[in-house]
């Protein structure tokens, strides 16, 4: 190293071979020193703030930016349509009245409805759930140890396909007993009414076919049929039958096992809900060959607007003028 004189003092200078590493070290350290804030001149950044964007335009309208970026989508509109069928005003009023008088039957419990007046010759039984399966035993008690009507009812979905049947109750007093044979997790709502009882239509009374003992008949229906009426009776002999609502191969949506000691005085009549497509009603005479029966299965409610909208993915219906 060389010696220089500055202000009368001698200073040592590094050799040229050592100046180059020191120059690189100063260049590396200098930016860090410049960015290090001092206690008095520290730069404070403002605290972050949440900024709300402009609200989106309603469906079917578009802004200038949207029109420039998405040409042809201004007329697009989406909507959600439930798959359940629309009920008439009479059905809505009847459903509201049933909700006021229905009783919740827990799993494993029994409820009874007694009618002392002999003027009550028939009652209607309605069972429904909140979408869970339904499994019940329904009996008609007429006097001590006398059960002229018995039926076992199973429904896969008690909300989509509620059970509704009419039980003849001649020569009162009579008692209707409903037992929930399902588990505790499967309660259902039950309602038994003696006024405003459904009756078979003229087409149901006229279109009856004989089913011999051990035989069966099937009745397919189109997707536009919302519900069907089923009427089964005999000439006074006992009635043993099995009624099934199928949707697909061996896919039972509703099953009714029926016994009546007198199919003439106590015929069986019920209304089956048939939502969707591929519904088939199968009626089996489970009695011996000596006990034939007459069965009638006809369409009751028909929805003519079933094919007006395209259903994609269940409950979502996409509509509008959007061109694909």
mmCIF file of C-alpha atoms in Angstrom, residues 92-204:
data_model
loop_
_atom_site.group_PDB
_atom_site.id
_atom_site.type_symbol
_atom_site.label_atom_id
_atom_site.label_comp_id
_atom_site.label_asym_id
_atom_site.label_seq_id
_atom_site.Cartn_x
_atom_site.Cartn_y
_atom_site.Cartn_z
ATOM 1 C CA UNK A 92 -104.016 -26.154 -2.372
ATOM 2 C CA UNK A 93 -107.036 -25.399 -0.166
ATOM 3 C CA UNK A 94 -107.391 -29.049 0.694
ATOM 4 C CA UNK A 95 -103.690 -29.384 1.489
ATOM 5 C CA UNK A 96 -103.889 -26.349 3.776
ATOM 6 C CA UNK A 97 -106.866 -27.842 5.622
ATOM 7 C CA UNK A 98 -105.072 -31.179 5.953
ATOM 8 C CA UNK A 99 -102.021 -29.485 7.465
ATOM 9 C CA UNK A 100 -104.206 -27.954 10.152
ATOM 10 C CA UNK A 101 -105.727 -31.292 11.185
ATOM 11 C CA UNK A 102 -102.854 -33.709 10.554
ATOM 12 C CA UNK A 103 -101.074 -35.498 13.396
ATOM 13 C CA UNK A 104 -97.390 -36.379 13.487
ATOM 14 C CA UNK A 105 -96.927 -40.116 14.044
ATOM 15 C CA UNK A 106 -93.477 -40.983 15.339
ATOM 16 C CA UNK A 107 -91.702 -44.216 14.487
ATOM 17 C CA UNK A 108 -93.160 -47.190 16.364
ATOM 18 C CA UNK A 109 -96.227 -45.314 17.653
ATOM 19 C CA UNK A 110 -99.960 -45.773 17.048
ATOM 20 C CA UNK A 111 -102.751 -43.243 16.463
ATOM 21 C CA UNK A 112 -106.493 -43.918 16.187
ATOM 22 C CA UNK A 113 -109.480 -42.019 14.787
ATOM 23 C CA UNK A 114 -112.928 -43.115 16.007
ATOM 24 C CA UNK A 115 -116.276 -42.393 14.343
ATOM 25 C CA UNK A 116 -119.353 -43.211 16.416
ATOM 26 C CA UNK A 117 -121.966 -41.958 13.974
ATOM 27 C CA UNK A 118 -123.353 -44.583 11.575
ATOM 28 C CA UNK A 119 -123.833 -41.868 8.956
ATOM 29 C CA UNK A 120 -120.087 -41.843 8.227
ATOM 30 C CA UNK A 121 -119.872 -44.460 5.487
ATOM 31 C CA UNK A 122 -116.329 -43.697 4.230
ATOM 32 C CA UNK A 123 -113.188 -41.868 5.336
ATOM 33 C CA UNK A 124 -110.082 -40.717 3.518
ATOM 34 C CA UNK A 125 -106.593 -41.444 4.860
ATOM 35 C CA UNK A 126 -103.682 -39.207 3.865
ATOM 36 C CA UNK A 127 -100.077 -39.947 4.815
ATOM 37 C CA UNK A 128 -97.034 -37.854 3.927
ATOM 38 C CA UNK A 129 -93.468 -37.154 5.023
ATOM 39 C CA UNK A 130 -90.851 -34.452 4.472
ATOM 40 C CA UNK A 131 -89.102 -36.496 1.808
ATOM 41 C CA UNK A 132 -88.227 -39.545 3.897
ATOM 42 C CA UNK A 133 -89.561 -43.081 3.358
ATOM 43 C CA UNK A 134 -92.967 -44.019 4.724
ATOM 44 C CA UNK A 135 -93.824 -47.420 6.190
ATOM 45 C CA UNK A 136 -97.197 -47.859 7.882
ATOM 46 C CA UNK A 137 -99.891 -50.338 8.877
ATOM 47 C CA UNK A 138 -103.506 -49.175 8.474
ATOM 48 C CA UNK A 139 -106.396 -51.097 10.001
ATOM 49 C CA UNK A 140 -110.143 -50.597 10.294
ATOM 50 C CA UNK A 141 -111.581 -51.790 13.626
ATOM 51 C CA UNK A 142 -115.291 -52.611 13.634
ATOM 52 C CA UNK A 143 -116.288 -54.062 16.973
ATOM 53 C CA UNK A 144 -114.107 -56.100 19.339
ATOM 54 C CA UNK A 145 -111.505 -58.280 17.619
ATOM 55 C CA UNK A 146 -112.933 -57.531 14.174
ATOM 56 C CA UNK A 147 -110.626 -56.045 11.552
ATOM 57 C CA UNK A 148 -112.438 -56.016 8.198
ATOM 58 C CA UNK A 149 -109.748 -53.962 6.392
ATOM 59 C CA UNK A 150 -105.960 -54.209 6.648
ATOM 60 C CA UNK A 151 -103.257 -52.681 4.510
ATOM 61 C CA UNK A 152 -99.511 -52.300 4.568
ATOM 62 C CA UNK A 153 -98.191 -49.161 2.863
ATOM 63 C CA UNK A 154 -94.649 -48.374 1.772
ATOM 64 C CA UNK A 155 -93.637 -45.182 -0.043
ATOM 65 C CA UNK A 156 -90.081 -44.338 -1.047
ATOM 66 C CA UNK A 157 -90.614 -40.567 -0.845
ATOM 67 C CA UNK A 158 -93.620 -39.412 1.156
ATOM 68 C CA UNK A 159 -93.338 -35.830 -0.059
ATOM 69 C CA UNK A 160 -93.189 -36.543 -3.775
ATOM 70 C CA UNK A 161 -95.721 -39.395 -3.624
ATOM 71 C CA UNK A 162 -98.032 -38.964 -0.617
ATOM 72 C CA UNK A 163 -100.411 -41.799 0.138
ATOM 73 C CA UNK A 164 -104.146 -41.165 -0.226
ATOM 74 C CA UNK A 165 -106.839 -43.855 0.040
ATOM 75 C CA UNK A 166 -110.528 -44.112 0.829
ATOM 76 C CA UNK A 167 -111.753 -46.717 3.328
ATOM 77 C CA UNK A 168 -115.415 -47.700 3.439
ATOM 78 C CA UNK A 169 -116.869 -47.604 6.974
ATOM 79 C CA UNK A 170 -120.479 -48.851 6.786
ATOM 80 C CA UNK A 171 -122.481 -49.674 9.895
ATOM 81 C CA UNK A 172 -120.615 -47.628 12.500
ATOM 82 C CA UNK A 173 -119.057 -47.172 14.964
ATOM 83 C CA UNK A 174 -115.653 -47.608 13.338
ATOM 84 C CA UNK A 175 -112.084 -46.839 14.294
ATOM 85 C CA UNK A 176 -109.160 -46.232 11.934
ATOM 86 C CA UNK A 177 -105.797 -47.237 13.417
ATOM 87 C CA UNK A 178 -102.529 -46.075 11.856
ATOM 88 C CA UNK A 179 -99.235 -47.447 13.116
ATOM 89 C CA UNK A 180 -95.812 -46.212 12.043
ATOM 90 C CA UNK A 181 -93.737 -49.385 11.738
ATOM 91 C CA UNK A 182 -90.674 -47.456 10.615
ATOM 92 C CA UNK A 183 -87.764 -46.448 12.785
ATOM 93 C CA UNK A 184 -87.734 -43.441 15.086
ATOM 94 C CA UNK A 185 -85.944 -41.360 12.436
ATOM 95 C CA UNK A 186 -88.866 -41.734 9.976
ATOM 96 C CA UNK A 187 -91.992 -39.973 11.285
ATOM 97 C CA UNK A 188 -94.909 -39.137 9.023
ATOM 98 C CA UNK A 189 -97.943 -36.886 9.107
ATOM 99 C CA UNK A 190 -101.356 -38.579 9.148
ATOM 100 C CA UNK A 191 -104.788 -37.155 8.510
ATOM 101 C CA UNK A 192 -108.149 -38.934 8.474
ATOM 102 C CA UNK A 193 -111.177 -36.992 7.239
ATOM 103 C CA UNK A 194 -114.814 -37.938 6.743
ATOM 104 C CA UNK A 195 -115.849 -34.869 4.731
ATOM 105 C CA UNK A 196 -114.790 -33.983 1.177
ATOM 106 C CA UNK A 197 -113.781 -37.538 0.359
ATOM 107 C CA UNK A 198 -112.560 -38.284 -3.145
ATOM 108 C CA UNK A 199 -114.763 -40.515 -5.261
ATOM 109 C CA UNK A 200 -113.914 -42.509 -8.392
ATOM 110 C CA UNK A 201 -114.496 -40.790 -11.684
ATOM 111 C CA UNK A 202 -116.936 -42.044 -14.293
ATOM 112 C CA UNK A 203 -114.076 -43.414 -16.379
ATOM 113 C CA UNK A 204 -112.736 -45.296 -13.379
#
